[in-house]
């Protein structure tokens, strides 16, 4: 059994990205710039946004943090995004989700110029991804493809089961795995699937993005399967300095006993999401 080291893969790719940033500065005088908007104080979002800013600085990029109060209106947020669309120092715009309930995700995402949509969330980029045109790929799904490749598994002809149908992870992962270049056979399971285990037991690859700890257990796996765990769940734990620990959607111990390779939480998918965001921001600047 192999642990798929997302931190190591992310460090390798970030070194490549940092070199690309230096080259762009030297040859064209352009510093890639990312604007990150956070509305409110959701603790998980604050920690993601902080990690994104740190990663930008380490890659030699410019990052602009825009923190707005919970009471921000949808119109104010949309206006803010539109100003960034017109700002030449900014090549990528990211609005951290979820936004407060009184703001529609859709209204905010639709306001982002597709050429600055480094999350790959706008309908234009989602549509291009679906029909196989060049576009910004969504960061977590793109990172997952890299992790599967890094595990050493040749995906062609394999059966991949994706658990979860979110717009951010499950649906795009299923689309990307089924593309001709990747050529997996894909099953997309979700909360309406009566017997998820009947599918995962025939899977060579399982991507679990359900947002619920314990969604995948070792008895649901075929021996040797590659498991990509996208879950980030905070479990109260008085022995930890912060009072909680992070666990994925897979029960790590039982899955690791059967799987051929598995991503840990933390240190698996998370570092890759931010890495692919840097990748897209460099591409946007180019
Ligand atoms: N919330 C959880 N994941 C993401 C992500 O990849 N991008 C944004 N903008 N918000 C998120």
Coordinates of C-alpha atoms and ligand atoms in Angstrom, one line a residue:
X1 CA 0.0 0.0 0.0
X2 CA 1.2 3.4 -1.0
X3 CA 0.4 6.8 0.5
X4 CA -0.1 9.3 -2.4
X5 CA 1.9 12.3 -1.2
X6 CA 0.0 15.3 -2.3
X7 CA 2.4 17.6 -0.5
X8 CA 5.4 16.2 -2.5
X9 CA 3.6 16.4 -5.8
X10 CA 2.4 19.9 -5.0
X11 CA 6.0 21.0 -4.1
X12 CA 7.4 19.7 -7.4
X13 CA 4.7 21.4 -9.5
X14 CA 5.0 24.7 -7.5
X15 CA 8.7 24.8 -8.2
X16 CA 7.9 24.5 -11.9
X17 CA 5.2 27.2 -11.6
X18 CA 7.6 29.6 -9.7
X19 CA 10.2 29.1 -12.5
X20 CA 7.4 30.0 -15.0
X21 CA 6.6 33.1 -13.0
X22 CA 10.2 34.3 -13.0
X23 CA 10.5 33.7 -16.8
X24 CA 7.3 35.7 -17.4
X25 CA 8.7 38.6 -15.3
X26 CA 12.0 38.5 -17.1
X27 CA 10.8 38.2 -20.6
X28 CA 7.6 40.2 -20.6
X29 CA 7.6 42.2 -17.4
X30 CA 4.4 40.6 -16.2
X31 CA 3.8 39.6 -12.6
X32 CA 0.8 37.2 -12.4
X33 CA -1.8 38.7 -10.0
X34 CA -4.6 36.8 -8.2
X35 CA -7.5 38.5 -6.3
X36 CA -9.1 36.5 -3.6
X37 CA -12.4 37.6 -2.2
X38 CA -13.7 36.3 1.1
X39 CA -17.1 37.3 2.4
X40 CA -17.7 36.7 6.1
X41 CA -15.6 34.7 8.6
X42 CA -16.3 31.0 7.9
X43 CA -13.3 29.4 9.7
X44 CA -12.6 26.8 7.0
X45 CA -12.7 29.5 4.3
X46 CA -10.4 31.8 6.3
X47 CA -7.8 29.0 6.5
X48 CA -8.1 28.2 2.7
X49 CA -7.8 31.9 1.8
X50 CA -4.7 32.3 4.0
X51 CA -3.1 29.2 2.4
X52 CA -3.8 30.6 -1.0
X53 CA -2.2 33.9 -0.3
X54 CA 0.9 32.2 1.2
X55 CA 1.2 30.0 -1.8
X56 CA 1.0 33.0 -4.2
X57 CA 3.8 34.8 -2.4
X58 CA 6.0 31.7 -2.4
X59 CA 5.4 31.3 -6.2
X60 CA 6.5 35.0 -6.7
X61 CA 2.9 36.1 -7.7
X62 CA 1.0 39.1 -6.6
X63 CA -2.0 38.5 -4.5
X64 CA -4.7 40.9 -3.4
X65 CA -6.9 39.8 -0.5
X66 CA -10.3 41.4 -0.3
X67 CA -12.2 40.7 2.9
X68 CA -15.8 41.8 3.0
X69 CA -18.2 41.7 5.9
X70 CA -21.0 39.1 6.2
X71 CA -23.5 41.9 5.5
X72 CA -22.2 42.6 2.0
X73 CA -25.0 42.6 -0.6
X74 CA -25.0 40.6 -3.8
X75 CA -24.9 43.9 -5.8
X76 CA -21.9 45.1 -3.9
X77 CA -20.1 41.8 -4.4
X78 CA -20.9 41.7 -8.1
X79 CA -19.7 45.3 -8.5
X80 CA -16.4 44.4 -6.7
X81 CA -15.9 41.5 -9.1
X82 CA -16.6 43.7 -12.1
X83 CA -13.9 46.2 -11.0
X84 CA -11.4 43.4 -10.8
X85 CA -12.4 42.2 -14.3
X86 CA -11.2 45.6 -15.5
X87 CA -8.0 45.8 -13.4
X88 CA -4.9 45.1 -15.5
X89 CA -2.8 44.0 -12.4
X90 CA -5.3 41.1 -11.8
X91 CA -5.2 38.0 -14.0
X92 CA -7.2 35.7 -11.8
X93 CA -10.3 36.2 -9.6
X94 CA -11.5 33.8 -7.0
X95 CA -14.5 34.3 -4.8
X96 CA -14.2 31.8 -1.9
X97 CA -17.3 29.7 -1.7
X98 CA -19.7 29.3 0.1
X99 CA -20.8 32.9 0.1
X100 CA -23.5 34.0 2.7
X101 CA -27.0 32.6 2.1
X102 CA -28.4 36.0 1.0
X103 CA -26.0 36.0 -2.0
X104 CA -26.6 33.7 -4.9
X105 CA -23.4 31.8 -6.0
X106 CA -24.6 32.0 -9.5
X107 CA -24.9 35.8 -9.6
X108 CA -21.3 36.1 -8.4
X109 CA -19.8 33.4 -10.6
X110 CA -21.6 34.8 -13.7
X111 CA -20.0 38.2 -13.0
X112 CA -16.4 36.8 -13.3
X113 CA -14.8 37.4 -16.7
X114 CA -14.2 33.9 -18.2
X115 CA -10.6 34.8 -19.0
X116 CA -9.9 35.6 -15.3
X117 CA -11.9 32.6 -14.0
X118 CA -9.0 30.7 -12.5
X119 CA -11.4 28.5 -10.5
X120 CA -13.0 27.3 -13.8
X121 CA -16.5 27.9 -12.4
X122 CA -18.1 30.1 -15.0
X123 CA -20.6 28.6 -17.4
X124 CA -18.3 29.4 -20.3
X125 CA -15.4 27.4 -18.8
X126 CA -17.6 24.6 -17.6
X127 CA -19.1 24.3 -21.1
X128 CA -15.7 24.4 -22.7
X129 CA -14.5 21.6 -20.4
X130 CA -17.5 19.5 -21.3
X131 CA -16.9 19.8 -25.0
X132 CA -13.2 19.4 -24.7
X133 CA -12.0 22.9 -25.6
X134 CA -9.0 24.6 -24.0
X135 CA -10.2 26.3 -20.8
X136 CA -9.4 26.8 -17.1
X137 CA -10.0 23.4 -15.5
X138 CA -11.5 23.5 -12.0
X139 CA -8.6 23.2 -9.5
X140 CA -9.6 20.3 -7.3
X141 CA -10.6 18.0 -10.3
X142 CA -7.4 18.9 -12.1
X143 CA -5.4 18.2 -9.0
X144 CA -7.1 14.8 -8.7
X145 CA -6.1 13.8 -12.2
X146 CA -2.5 14.7 -11.4
X147 CA -2.6 12.7 -8.1
X148 CA -4.0 9.6 -9.9
X149 CA -1.2 9.9 -12.5
X150 CA 1.3 10.3 -9.7
X151 CA 0.1 7.1 -8.0
X152 CA 1.4 5.3 -11.1
X153 CA -2.0 4.0 -12.2
X154 CA -2.6 4.0 -15.9
X155 CA -6.2 5.1 -16.1
X156 CA -7.0 4.0 -19.6
X157 CA -9.7 1.4 -19.7
X158 CA -10.1 1.4 -15.9
X159 CA -13.3 1.7 -14.0
X160 CA -13.5 4.9 -11.9
X161 CA -16.3 5.5 -9.4
X162 CA -16.9 9.0 -8.3
X163 CA -19.0 9.5 -5.1
X164 CA -20.6 13.0 -5.0
X165 CA -22.1 15.1 -7.8
X166 CA -21.2 18.7 -6.7
X167 CA -20.4 21.2 -9.4
X168 CA -17.0 21.9 -7.8
X169 CA -15.7 18.3 -7.6
X170 CA -17.9 15.3 -8.4
X171 CA -19.4 16.3 -11.8
X172 CA -16.2 17.8 -13.3
X173 CA -14.1 14.8 -12.1
X174 CA -16.4 12.4 -13.8
X175 CA -16.3 14.4 -17.0
X176 CA -12.5 14.7 -17.0
X177 CA -11.9 11.0 -16.2
X178 CA -14.2 10.0 -19.1
X179 CA -12.4 12.3 -21.7
X180 CA -10.7 10.5 -24.6
X181 CA -7.2 11.4 -23.3
X182 CA -8.0 9.8 -20.0
X183 CA -10.3 7.1 -21.2
X184 CA -11.7 5.7 -18.0
X185 CA -15.1 4.2 -17.7
X186 CA -16.9 6.3 -15.1
X187 CA -19.7 5.7 -12.7
X188 CA -21.1 8.7 -10.8
X189 CA -22.7 7.7 -7.5
X190 CA -24.6 10.2 -5.3
X191 CA -27.2 10.4 -2.5
X192 CA -29.8 8.8 -4.8
X193 CA -27.6 5.7 -5.4
X194 CA -29.2 2.8 -3.5
X195 CA -26.1 0.6 -3.1
X196 CA -22.9 2.5 -3.6
X197 CA -20.7 -0.4 -2.5
X198 CA -22.0 -2.5 -5.4
X199 CA -20.3 0.0 -7.7
X200 CA -17.1 0.7 -5.6
X201 CA -16.4 -3.0 -5.3
X202 CA -15.7 -3.2 -9.0
X203 CA -13.8 0.1 -9.1
X204 CA -10.0 0.5 -9.9
X205 CA -10.2 4.1 -8.8
X206 CA -12.6 5.6 -6.2
X207 CA -12.8 9.4 -5.9
X208 CA -14.9 10.2 -2.8
X209 CA -16.2 13.8 -2.5
X210 CA -19.4 13.4 -0.5
X211 CA -18.6 15.8 2.4
X212 CA -19.3 13.1 5.0
X213 CA -16.8 11.1 7.1
X214 CA -17.0 7.4 6.8
X215 CA -18.6 7.5 3.3
X216 CA -16.0 4.9 2.0
X217 CA -14.9 2.0 4.1
X218 CA -12.4 -0.8 3.3
X219 CA -15.1 -3.5 2.8
X220 CA -16.4 -1.4 -0.1
X221 CA -13.1 -1.6 -2.0
X222 CA -11.6 -4.0 -4.5
X223 CA -8.1 -5.0 -3.4
X224 CA -5.4 -2.7 -4.9
X225 CA -7.8 0.2 -5.8
X226 CA -6.6 3.7 -5.9
X227 CA -8.5 6.0 -3.5
X228 CA -8.6 9.7 -3.8
X229 CA -10.2 11.3 -0.7
X230 CA -11.5 14.8 -1.3
X231 CA -13.2 15.2 2.1
X232 CA -12.1 17.8 4.7
X233 CA -14.2 17.3 7.8
X234 CA -13.4 18.8 11.2
X235 CA -13.8 16.3 14.1
X236 CA -13.7 17.6 17.7
X237 CA -10.5 16.4 19.4
X238 CA -9.5 17.8 22.8
X239 CA -6.0 16.4 22.4
X240 CA -5.3 18.8 19.5
X241 CA -4.2 22.4 20.0
X242 CA -7.0 23.7 17.8
X243 CA -9.6 21.4 19.5
X244 CA -10.3 19.5 16.3
X245 CA -8.6 17.2 13.7
X246 CA -9.2 16.8 10.0
X247 CA -10.5 13.6 8.5
X248 CA -11.5 12.8 5.0
X249 CA -14.6 11.1 3.6
X250 CA -12.9 7.7 3.6
X251 CA -12.2 5.7 6.8
X252 CA -8.5 5.8 6.4
X253 CA -7.5 2.8 8.4
X254 CA -9.9 0.3 6.8
X255 CA -9.4 1.7 3.3
X256 CA -5.6 1.7 3.6
X257 CA -5.7 -2.0 4.5
X258 CA -7.3 -2.9 1.1
X259 CA -6.3 -0.1 -1.3
X260 CA -3.2 -0.1 -3.5
X261 CA -2.8 3.6 -2.9
X262 CA -4.6 6.3 -1.0
X263 CA -4.4 10.0 -0.4
X264 CA -4.1 11.2 3.2
X265 CA -6.2 14.0 4.8
X266 CA -4.6 16.4 5.3
X267 CA -1.7 16.3 2.8
X268 CA -3.4 14.7 -0.2
X269 CA -5.9 16.6 -2.4
X270 CA -5.7 20.0 -0.5
X271 CA -2.2 21.0 -1.5
X272 CA -3.0 20.1 -5.1
X273 CA -6.1 22.3 -5.3
X274 CA -4.0 25.4 -4.4
X275 CA -1.3 24.3 -6.8
X276 CA -3.6 24.1 -9.8
X277 CA -5.0 27.5 -8.8
X278 CA -1.4 28.9 -9.2
X279 CA -1.1 27.0 -12.4
X280 CA -4.3 28.6 -13.8
X281 CA -3.2 32.1 -12.6
X282 CA 0.1 31.7 -14.4
X283 CA -1.7 30.6 -17.6
X284 CA -4.1 33.6 -17.2
X285 CA -1.2 36.0 -17.0
X286 CA 0.5 34.5 -20.0
Ligands
LIG1 N1 -14.7 26.4 -1.7 C1 -14.3 25.1 -1.6 N2 -13.5 24.8 -2.7 C2 -13.4 25.9 -3.4 C3 -12.6 26.3 -4.6 O1 -11.9 25.5 -5.2 N3 -12.8 27.5 -5.0 C4 -13.5 28.5 -4.4 N4 -13.6 29.7 -4.9 N5 -14.2 28.2 -3.3 C5 -14.1 26.9 -2.8

